[in-house]
Coordinates of N, CA and C and ligand atoms in Angstrom, one line a residue:
X1 N 0.9 -1.2 0.0 CA 0.0 0.0 0.0 C 0.9 1.3 0.0
X2 N 0.6 2.2 -0.9 CA 1.3 3.5 -0.9 C 1.1 4.2 0.4
X3 N 2.0 5.2 0.7 CA 1.8 6.0 1.9 C 0.5 6.8 1.7
X4 N -0.3 6.8 2.8 CA -1.7 7.4 2.6 C -1.6 8.9 3.0
X5 N -2.3 9.6 2.1 CA -2.3 11.1 2.2 C -3.7 11.6 2.5
X6 N -4.7 10.8 2.3 CA -6.1 11.3 2.5 C -7.0 10.1 2.9
X7 N -8.0 10.5 3.7 CA -9.0 9.5 4.1 C -10.4 10.0 3.6
X8 N -11.1 9.1 3.0 CA -12.5 9.4 2.6 C -13.5 8.5 3.4
X9 N -14.4 9.2 4.1 CA -15.3 8.4 4.9 C -16.7 8.4 4.3
X10 N -17.3 7.2 4.3 CA -18.7 7.1 4.1 C -19.4 7.6 5.4
X11 N -20.6 8.0 5.3 CA -21.2 8.7 6.5 C -22.0 7.6 7.3
X12 N -23.2 7.2 6.7 CA -24.1 6.3 7.5 C -23.4 5.0 7.8
X13 N -23.3 4.6 9.0 CA -22.8 3.3 9.4 C -21.3 3.3 9.6
X14 N -20.6 4.4 9.2 CA -19.2 4.5 9.4 C -18.9 5.6 10.5
X15 N -19.4 6.8 10.2 CA -19.2 7.9 11.2 C -20.3 7.9 12.2
X16 N -21.5 7.5 11.8 CA -22.7 7.7 12.7 C -23.6 6.5 12.5
X17 N -24.4 6.2 13.6 CA -25.2 5.0 13.7 C -26.6 5.3 13.1
X18 N -26.6 5.8 11.8 CA -27.9 6.1 11.2 C -28.4 5.0 10.3
X19 N -27.6 3.9 10.1 CA -28.0 2.8 9.2 C -29.3 2.2 9.7
X20 N -29.4 2.1 11.1 CA -30.7 1.6 11.6 C -31.9 2.5 11.3
X21 N -31.7 3.8 11.3 CA -32.8 4.7 11.0 C -33.2 4.5 9.6
X22 N -32.2 4.4 8.7 CA -32.6 4.1 7.2 C -33.4 2.8 7.2
X23 N -32.9 1.8 7.9 CA -33.6 0.5 7.8 C -35.1 0.6 8.3
X24 N -35.3 1.2 9.4 CA -36.6 1.3 10.0 C -37.5 2.1 9.1
X25 N -37.0 3.2 8.4 CA -37.7 4.0 7.5 C -38.2 3.2 6.3
X26 N -37.2 2.5 5.7 CA -37.6 1.6 4.6 C -38.6 0.5 4.9
X27 N -38.4 0.0 6.2 CA -39.3 -1.0 6.6 C -40.8 -0.5 6.7
X28 N -40.9 0.8 7.1 CA -42.2 1.4 7.1 C -42.8 1.5 5.7
X29 N -42.0 1.9 4.7 CA -42.4 2.0 3.3 C -42.8 0.6 2.8
X30 N -41.9 -0.4 3.1 CA -42.2 -1.7 2.6 C -43.5 -2.3 3.1
X31 N -43.7 -1.9 4.4 CA -45.0 -2.4 5.0 C -46.2 -1.7 4.3
X32 N -46.1 -0.4 4.0 CA -47.2 0.2 3.2 C -47.4 -0.4 1.9
X33 N -46.3 -1.0 1.3 CA -46.4 -1.6 0.0 C -46.8 -3.1 0.1
X34 N -46.8 -3.6 1.3 CA -47.1 -5.0 1.6 C -46.0 -5.9 1.1
X35 N -44.8 -5.4 1.3 CA -43.6 -6.2 0.9 C -42.8 -6.6 2.1
X36 N -42.6 -7.9 2.4 CA -41.8 -8.3 3.6 C -40.3 -7.7 3.5
X37 N -39.8 -7.2 4.6 CA -38.5 -6.5 4.5 C -37.8 -6.6 5.9
X38 N -36.7 -7.4 5.9 CA -36.0 -7.6 7.1 C -34.6 -7.1 7.0
X39 N -33.8 -7.3 8.1 CA -32.4 -6.9 8.0 C -31.7 -7.5 6.8
X40 N -32.1 -8.7 6.5 CA -31.4 -9.5 5.4 C -31.6 -8.7 4.1
X41 N -32.8 -8.3 3.8 CA -33.0 -7.6 2.6 C -32.4 -6.2 2.6
X42 N -32.3 -5.6 3.9 CA -31.8 -4.3 4.0 C -30.3 -4.2 3.7
X43 N -29.6 -5.4 3.8 CA -28.2 -5.4 3.5 C -27.9 -5.0 2.1
X44 N -28.9 -5.3 1.2 CA -28.7 -4.9 -0.2 C -28.9 -3.4 -0.5
X45 N -29.5 -2.7 0.5 CA -29.7 -1.3 0.4 C -28.6 -0.4 1.0
X46 N -27.8 -1.0 1.8 CA -26.8 -0.2 2.5 C -25.9 0.6 1.4
X47 N -25.7 1.9 1.6 CA -24.9 2.7 0.7 C -25.6 3.0 -0.6
X48 N -26.8 2.5 -0.8 CA -27.5 2.6 -2.1 C -28.3 3.9 -2.0
X49 N -28.4 4.7 -3.1 CA -29.2 5.9 -3.1 C -30.6 5.7 -2.8
X50 N -31.3 6.8 -2.5 CA -32.7 6.7 -2.1 C -33.6 6.1 -3.2
X51 N -33.4 6.6 -4.4 CA -34.2 6.2 -5.6 C -33.9 4.7 -5.8
X52 N -32.6 4.3 -5.9 CA -32.3 2.9 -6.2 C -32.8 2.0 -5.0
X53 N -32.8 2.5 -3.8 CA -33.3 1.7 -2.7 C -34.8 1.3 -2.9
X54 N -35.6 2.3 -3.3 CA -37.0 2.1 -3.5 C -37.2 1.1 -4.7
X55 N -36.4 1.3 -5.7 CA -36.5 0.4 -6.9 C -36.2 -1.0 -6.4
X56 N -35.1 -1.2 -5.5 CA -34.8 -2.5 -5.1 C -35.9 -3.2 -4.2
X57 N -36.6 -2.3 -3.4 CA -37.7 -2.9 -2.6 C -38.8 -3.3 -3.5
X58 N -39.1 -2.5 -4.5 CA -40.2 -2.9 -5.4 C -39.8 -4.2 -6.2
X59 N -38.6 -4.3 -6.6 CA -38.1 -5.5 -7.2 C -38.3 -6.7 -6.3
X60 N -38.0 -6.5 -5.0 CA -38.1 -7.7 -4.1 C -39.5 -8.2 -4.0
X61 N -40.5 -7.2 -4.1 CA -41.9 -7.6 -4.0 C -42.5 -7.8 -5.4
X62 N -41.7 -7.7 -6.4 CA -42.2 -7.9 -7.8 C -43.4 -7.0 -8.1
X63 N -43.2 -5.7 -7.6 CA -44.3 -4.8 -7.7 C -44.0 -3.6 -8.5
X64 N -45.0 -3.1 -9.3 CA -44.9 -1.9 -10.0 C -45.8 -0.8 -9.5
X65 N -45.4 0.4 -9.5 CA -46.2 1.5 -9.0 C -46.1 2.7 -9.9
X66 N -47.0 3.7 -9.8 CA -47.0 4.8 -10.7 C -45.9 5.8 -10.3
X67 N -45.5 6.7 -11.2 CA -44.5 7.7 -10.9 C -44.9 8.5 -9.7
X68 N -46.2 8.9 -9.6 CA -46.6 9.7 -8.5 C -46.5 9.0 -7.2
X69 N -46.9 7.7 -7.2 CA -46.8 6.8 -6.0 C -45.3 6.7 -5.6
X70 N -44.4 6.5 -6.6 CA -43.0 6.4 -6.4 C -42.5 7.6 -5.7
X71 N -42.8 8.8 -6.2 CA -42.4 10.1 -5.6 C -42.9 10.2 -4.2
X72 N -44.2 9.9 -4.0 CA -44.8 10.0 -2.7 C -44.1 9.1 -1.7
X73 N -43.7 7.9 -2.1 CA -43.0 7.0 -1.1 C -41.6 7.5 -0.8
X74 N -40.9 8.1 -1.8 CA -39.6 8.7 -1.5 C -39.8 9.8 -0.4
X75 N -40.9 10.6 -0.5 CA -41.1 11.6 0.5 C -41.4 11.0 1.9
X76 N -42.3 10.0 1.8 CA -42.7 9.4 3.1 C -41.4 8.8 3.8
X77 N -40.6 8.2 3.0 CA -39.4 7.6 3.6 C -38.5 8.7 4.2
X78 N -38.3 9.8 3.4 CA -37.3 10.8 3.9 C -37.9 11.5 5.1
X79 N -39.2 11.8 5.1 CA -39.9 12.5 6.3 C -39.7 11.6 7.5
X80 N -40.0 10.3 7.3 CA -39.9 9.3 8.5 C -38.5 9.3 9.0
X81 N -37.5 9.3 8.1 CA -36.1 9.2 8.4 C -35.7 10.5 9.2
X82 N -36.0 11.7 8.6 CA -35.6 12.9 9.2 C -36.2 13.1 10.6
X83 N -37.5 12.6 10.7 CA -38.1 12.7 12.1 C -37.3 11.8 13.1
X84 N -36.9 10.6 12.6 CA -36.2 9.7 13.5 C -34.8 10.2 13.9
X85 N -34.2 11.1 13.1 CA -32.9 11.6 13.5 C -32.9 13.1 14.0
X86 N -34.1 13.5 14.3 CA -34.1 15.0 14.7 C -33.3 15.3 15.9
X87 N -33.1 14.4 16.8 CA -32.4 14.6 18.0 C -30.9 14.2 18.0
X88 N -30.5 13.8 16.8 CA -29.1 13.2 16.7 C -28.1 14.3 17.1
X89 N -27.0 13.8 17.8 CA -26.0 14.7 18.2 C -24.6 14.0 18.3
X90 N -23.6 14.6 18.8 CA -22.3 14.0 18.8 C -22.2 12.7 19.6
X91 N -23.2 12.4 20.5 CA -23.2 11.1 21.2 C -23.5 10.0 20.2
X92 N -24.0 10.3 19.0 CA -24.4 9.2 18.1 C -23.2 8.9 17.1
X93 N -22.1 9.6 17.3 CA -20.9 9.2 16.5 C -20.5 7.7 16.9
X94 N -20.0 7.0 16.0 CA -19.7 5.6 16.3 C -18.3 5.5 17.0
X95 N -18.1 4.5 17.8 CA -16.8 4.4 18.6 C -15.6 4.6 17.8
X96 N -14.7 5.5 18.3 CA -13.4 5.7 17.7 C -13.4 6.8 16.7
X97 N -14.5 7.3 16.2 CA -14.6 8.2 15.1 C -13.9 9.6 15.5
X98 N -14.3 10.1 16.6 CA -13.7 11.5 17.0 C -12.2 11.4 17.1
X99 N -11.7 10.3 17.7 CA -10.3 10.2 17.9 C -9.6 10.0 16.5
X100 N -10.1 9.2 15.6 CA -9.5 9.1 14.3 C -9.4 10.4 13.6
X101 N -10.5 11.1 13.6 CA -10.6 12.4 12.9 C -9.6 13.4 13.5
X102 N -9.4 13.4 14.8 CA -8.5 14.3 15.5 C -7.1 13.9 15.2
X103 N -6.7 12.7 15.4 CA -5.3 12.3 15.2 C -4.9 12.4 13.7
X104 N -5.8 12.1 12.8 CA -5.5 12.2 11.4 C -5.3 13.7 11.0
X105 N -6.1 14.5 11.5 CA -5.9 16.0 11.2 C -4.6 16.5 11.8
X106 N -4.2 16.1 13.0 CA -2.9 16.5 13.6 C -1.8 16.0 12.7
X107 N -1.9 14.9 12.1 CA -0.9 14.3 11.3 C -0.8 14.9 9.8
X108 N -1.8 15.7 9.5 CA -1.8 16.3 8.2 C -2.5 15.5 7.1
X109 N -3.2 14.5 7.5 CA -4.0 13.7 6.5 C -5.2 14.5 6.1
X110 N -5.5 14.6 4.7 CA -6.6 15.3 4.3 C -7.9 14.5 4.4
X111 N -8.9 15.1 4.9 CA -10.2 14.3 5.2 C -11.3 14.7 4.4
X112 N -12.1 13.7 3.9 CA -13.3 14.0 3.1 C -14.4 13.0 3.4
X113 N -15.6 13.4 3.0 CA -16.8 12.5 3.1 C -17.3 12.2 1.7
X114 N -17.6 10.9 1.5 CA -18.2 10.4 0.3 C -19.4 9.6 0.6
X115 N -20.6 10.2 0.5 CA -21.8 9.6 1.0 C -22.9 9.6 -0.1
X116 N -23.7 8.6 -0.1 CA -24.8 8.6 -1.1 C -26.0 9.4 -0.6
X117 N -25.9 9.9 0.7 CA -27.1 10.5 1.3 C -27.2 12.0 0.9
X118 N -28.4 12.4 0.6 CA -28.7 13.8 0.3 C -28.8 14.6 1.6
X119 N -28.8 13.9 2.7 CA -28.9 14.6 4.0 C -27.6 14.7 4.7
X120 N -26.5 14.4 4.0 CA -25.2 14.3 4.7 C -24.8 15.6 5.4
X121 N -24.9 16.8 4.7 CA -24.5 18.0 5.3 C -25.3 18.3 6.6
X122 N -26.6 18.1 6.6 CA -27.4 18.3 7.7 C -26.9 17.5 8.9
X123 N -26.6 16.2 8.6 CA -26.2 15.3 9.7 C -24.8 15.6 10.2
X124 N -23.9 16.0 9.3 CA -22.6 16.4 9.8 C -22.6 17.6 10.7
X125 N -23.5 18.5 10.4 CA -23.7 19.7 11.2 C -24.2 19.3 12.6
X126 N -25.2 18.4 12.6 CA -25.8 18.0 13.9 C -24.7 17.3 14.7
X127 N -23.8 16.6 14.1 CA -22.8 15.8 14.8 C -21.6 16.7 15.2
X128 N -21.6 17.9 14.7 CA -20.5 18.9 15.0 C -19.2 18.4 14.6
X129 N -19.1 17.8 13.4 CA -17.8 17.3 12.9 C -17.5 17.8 11.5
X130 N -18.4 18.7 11.0 CA -18.2 19.2 9.6 C -16.9 19.8 9.3
X131 N -16.4 20.6 10.3 CA -15.1 21.3 10.1 C -13.9 20.5 9.9
X132 N -14.0 19.2 10.2 CA -12.8 18.3 10.0 C -12.6 18.0 8.5
X133 N -13.7 18.2 7.7 CA -13.6 17.7 6.3 C -13.4 18.9 5.3
X134 N -12.3 18.6 4.4 CA -12.0 19.6 3.4 C -13.0 19.5 2.2
X135 N -13.6 18.3 2.1 CA -14.5 18.1 1.0 C -15.7 17.2 1.4
X136 N -16.9 17.5 1.0 CA -18.0 16.7 1.3 C -18.7 16.4 0.0
X137 N -18.7 15.2 -0.5 CA -19.4 14.8 -1.7 C -20.6 14.0 -1.2
X138 N -21.8 14.4 -1.6 CA -23.0 13.7 -1.1 C -23.9 13.3 -2.3
X139 N -25.0 12.8 -1.9 CA -26.0 12.3 -3.0 C -26.5 13.3 -3.9
X140 N -26.3 14.6 -3.5 CA -26.7 15.7 -4.4 C -25.7 16.0 -5.5
X141 N -24.5 15.5 -5.3 CA -23.4 15.9 -6.1 C -22.9 14.9 -7.1
X142 N -23.6 13.7 -7.2 CA -23.1 12.7 -8.1 C -24.2 12.3 -9.1
X143 N -23.8 11.9 -10.3 CA -24.7 11.4 -11.3 C -24.9 9.9 -11.2
X144 N -23.8 9.3 -10.9 CA -23.8 7.8 -10.8 C -23.5 7.3 -9.4
X145 N -24.6 6.9 -8.7 CA -24.4 6.5 -7.3 C -23.5 5.2 -7.1
X146 N -23.0 5.0 -5.8 CA -22.3 3.7 -5.5 C -23.2 2.6 -6.0
X147 N -22.7 1.5 -6.6 CA -21.2 1.1 -6.6 C -20.4 1.8 -7.7
X148 N -20.9 2.8 -8.4 CA -20.0 3.6 -9.3 C -19.0 4.4 -8.4
X149 N -17.8 4.5 -8.8 CA -16.8 5.1 -8.0 C -16.9 6.7 -8.0
X150 N -17.8 7.3 -8.7 CA -17.8 8.7 -8.9 C -17.7 9.5 -7.6
X151 N -18.4 9.1 -6.6 CA -18.4 9.9 -5.3 C -17.0 10.0 -4.7
X152 N -16.3 8.8 -4.8 CA -15.0 8.8 -4.2 C -13.9 9.5 -5.1
X153 N -14.1 9.3 -6.4 CA -13.2 9.9 -7.4 C -13.3 11.4 -7.3
X154 N -14.5 11.9 -7.2 CA -14.7 13.4 -7.0 C -14.1 13.9 -5.7
X155 N -14.2 13.1 -4.7 CA -13.6 13.5 -3.4 C -12.1 13.5 -3.5
X156 N -11.5 12.5 -4.0 CA -10.0 12.4 -4.1 C -9.5 13.6 -5.0
X157 N -10.2 13.8 -6.1 CA -9.8 14.9 -7.0 C -9.9 16.2 -6.4
X158 N -11.0 16.5 -5.6 CA -11.1 17.8 -4.9 C -10.0 17.9 -3.8
X159 N -9.5 16.8 -3.3 CA -8.4 16.9 -2.3 C -7.1 16.9 -3.0
X160 N -7.0 16.6 -4.3 CA -5.8 16.6 -5.0 C -4.9 15.4 -4.6
X161 N -5.5 14.3 -4.3 CA -4.7 13.1 -3.9 C -5.2 11.9 -4.8
X162 N -4.2 11.1 -5.2 CA -4.5 9.9 -6.1 C -5.3 8.9 -5.3
X163 N -6.2 8.1 -5.9 CA -6.9 7.0 -5.2 C -5.9 6.0 -4.5
X164 N -4.8 5.7 -5.2 CA -3.9 4.8 -4.6 C -3.3 5.3 -3.3
X165 N -3.3 6.6 -3.0 CA -2.8 7.2 -1.8 C -3.9 7.6 -0.8
X166 N -5.1 7.1 -1.1 CA -6.3 7.4 -0.3 C -6.9 6.1 0.3
X167 N -7.4 6.3 1.5 CA -8.0 5.2 2.2 C -9.5 5.5 2.3
X168 N -10.4 4.6 1.8 CA -11.8 4.7 1.9 C -12.3 3.9 3.1
X169 N -13.2 4.5 3.9 CA -13.8 3.8 5.1 C -15.2 3.5 4.7
X170 N -15.7 2.3 4.7 CA -17.0 1.9 4.3 C -17.6 0.8 5.1
X171 N -19.0 0.8 5.2 CA -19.7 -0.3 5.9 C -20.6 -1.1 5.0
X172 N -20.6 -0.7 3.7 CA -21.6 -1.3 2.8 C -20.9 -2.0 1.6
X173 N -21.4 -3.0 1.1 CA -20.9 -3.7 -0.1 C -20.8 -2.8 -1.3
X174 N -21.9 -2.0 -1.5 CA -21.9 -1.1 -2.6 C -20.8 -0.1 -2.5
X175 N -20.5 0.3 -1.3 CA -19.4 1.4 -1.1 C -18.0 0.8 -1.3
X176 N -17.8 -0.4 -0.8 CA -16.5 -1.1 -0.9 C -16.3 -1.3 -2.4
X177 N -17.3 -1.8 -3.1 CA -17.2 -2.0 -4.6 C -16.9 -0.7 -5.3
X178 N -17.6 0.4 -4.9 CA -17.3 1.7 -5.5 C -15.9 2.1 -5.3
X179 N -15.4 1.9 -4.1 CA -14.0 2.3 -3.8 C -13.0 1.5 -4.6
X180 N -13.2 0.2 -4.7 CA -12.3 -0.7 -5.4 C -12.4 -0.4 -6.9
X181 N -13.6 -0.1 -7.4 CA -13.7 0.3 -8.8 C -12.9 1.5 -9.2
X182 N -12.7 2.4 -8.2 CA -12.0 3.6 -8.4 C -10.5 3.5 -8.1
X183 N -10.0 2.3 -7.7 CA -8.6 2.1 -7.4 C -8.2 2.6 -6.0
X184 N -9.1 2.6 -5.1 CA -8.8 3.1 -3.7 C -8.4 1.9 -2.8
X185 N -7.7 2.2 -1.7 CA -7.5 1.2 -0.6 C -8.8 1.3 0.3
X186 N -9.2 0.1 0.8 CA -10.4 0.1 1.5 C -10.3 -0.5 2.9
X187 N -11.0 0.2 3.8 CA -11.2 -0.4 5.2 C -12.7 -0.6 5.4
X188 N -13.0 -1.9 5.5 CA -14.4 -2.2 5.9 C -14.6 -2.0 7.4
X189 N -15.7 -1.5 7.8 CA -15.9 -1.2 9.2 C -17.3 -1.5 9.7
X190 N -17.5 -2.1 10.8 CA -18.8 -2.3 11.5 C -19.8 -3.1 10.8
X191 N -19.4 -3.9 9.8 CA -20.4 -4.8 9.2 C -19.7 -6.1 8.7
X192 N -19.8 -7.2 9.5 CA -19.0 -8.4 9.1 C -19.4 -8.9 7.7
X193 N -20.5 -8.6 7.2 CA -20.9 -9.0 5.8 C -19.9 -8.6 4.8
X194 N -19.2 -7.5 5.0 CA -18.3 -7.0 4.0 C -16.8 -7.3 4.3
X195 N -16.6 -8.0 5.3 CA -15.2 -8.3 5.7 C -14.4 -8.9 4.5
X196 N -15.0 -9.8 3.8 CA -14.3 -10.5 2.7 C -14.1 -9.6 1.5
X197 N -14.8 -8.5 1.4 CA -14.6 -7.6 0.3 C -13.6 -6.6 0.5
X198 N -13.3 -6.3 1.8 CA -12.4 -5.1 2.1 C -10.9 -5.5 2.2
X199 N -10.0 -4.6 1.9 CA -8.6 -4.9 2.1 C -8.3 -5.2 3.5
X200 N -8.9 -4.4 4.4 CA -8.7 -4.6 5.8 C -10.1 -4.4 6.5
X201 N -10.4 -5.3 7.5 CA -11.7 -5.1 8.1 C -11.5 -4.9 9.6
X202 N -12.3 -3.9 10.2 CA -12.3 -3.6 11.6 C -13.7 -3.6 12.1
X203 N -13.9 -4.1 13.3 CA -15.2 -4.1 14.0 C -15.7 -2.6 14.2
X204 N -14.7 -1.8 14.6 CA -15.0 -0.4 14.8 C -13.7 0.4 14.7
X205 N -13.9 1.7 14.7 CA -12.7 2.6 14.5 C -11.8 2.7 15.7
X206 N -12.2 2.1 16.9 CA -11.2 2.1 18.0 C -10.1 1.2 17.7
X207 N -10.2 0.3 16.7 CA -9.2 -0.6 16.3 C -8.2 -0.1 15.3
X208 N -8.5 1.1 14.8 CA -7.7 1.7 13.7 C -6.4 2.3 14.2
X209 N -5.3 1.9 13.6 CA -4.0 2.4 14.0 C -3.4 3.2 12.9
X210 N -3.4 4.5 13.1 CA -3.0 5.4 12.0 C -1.5 5.2 11.6
X211 N -0.7 4.8 12.5 CA 0.8 4.7 12.2 C 1.0 3.5 11.2
X212 N 0.0 2.6 11.0 CA 0.2 1.5 10.0 C 0.1 2.1 8.6
X213 N -0.6 3.2 8.4 CA -0.9 3.7 7.0 C -0.2 5.0 6.6
X214 N 0.2 5.8 7.6 CA 0.7 7.1 7.2 C 1.9 7.5 8.1
Ligands
BG6_301 C1 -26.5 6.0 2.3 C2 -27.2 4.9 3.2 O1 -25.5 6.5 3.0 O2 -27.4 7.0 1.9 C3 -28.5 4.4 2.5 O3 -26.3 3.9 3.5 C4 -29.4 5.5 2.1 O4 -29.1 3.5 3.4 C5 -28.6 6.5 1.2 O5 -30.5 5.1 1.4 C6 -29.4 7.7 0.7 O6 -29.7 8.5 1.8 P1 -30.7 9.7 1.8 O7 -30.5 10.4 3.2 O8 -30.4 10.6 0.7 O9 -32.1 9.1 1.7
MG302 MG1 -22.7 3.4 4.9

């Protein structure tokens, strides 16, 4: 592995414990559609954009709906989700996150966020960690969502660092695939289902040793 100059973090499930909120919100929509939806099916949605997530749920139930119904369900999901995170704050950061951001900043590593979420800026503000990041690429800024590498390639390019010298932190199969497709080094975190896909797997960021990489 080249000497690492930049870190790109996924948001949901890596920096903050919001994956469960996404799951419960989609479960609510799946219930309205009469489609069974458990943690197992949710694994396919992790890291996936809002639109593609709903398409996946409809495919699971082999169901077709009108464009108006589709738009209305996207709104129901996001309203449900935003309501569920309205009290989110720094205590919802996942273990080790604040320490990794702090020591990496001290060491001069450039930090960025690469998230599929259109709510990323709002959440980073609530978590009070936005100022750590030189670049935030979110679901509003990409044409091709994960597993396409666009979100991470845009992030690395904005930081002026090559993918081979950048470490991507991800909790989702779609995100690890996106990073690999872009030529990045990957750390899988907090989701044993992706351990086999990642270059390195950690249960949480308390296990991350900066001196190994930079
Ligand atoms: C990803 C989550 O970070 O963002 C997905 O892992 C979510 O579960 C996606 O669907 C889109 O999020 P949002 O906030 O734009 O609906
Ligand atoms: Mg994630």
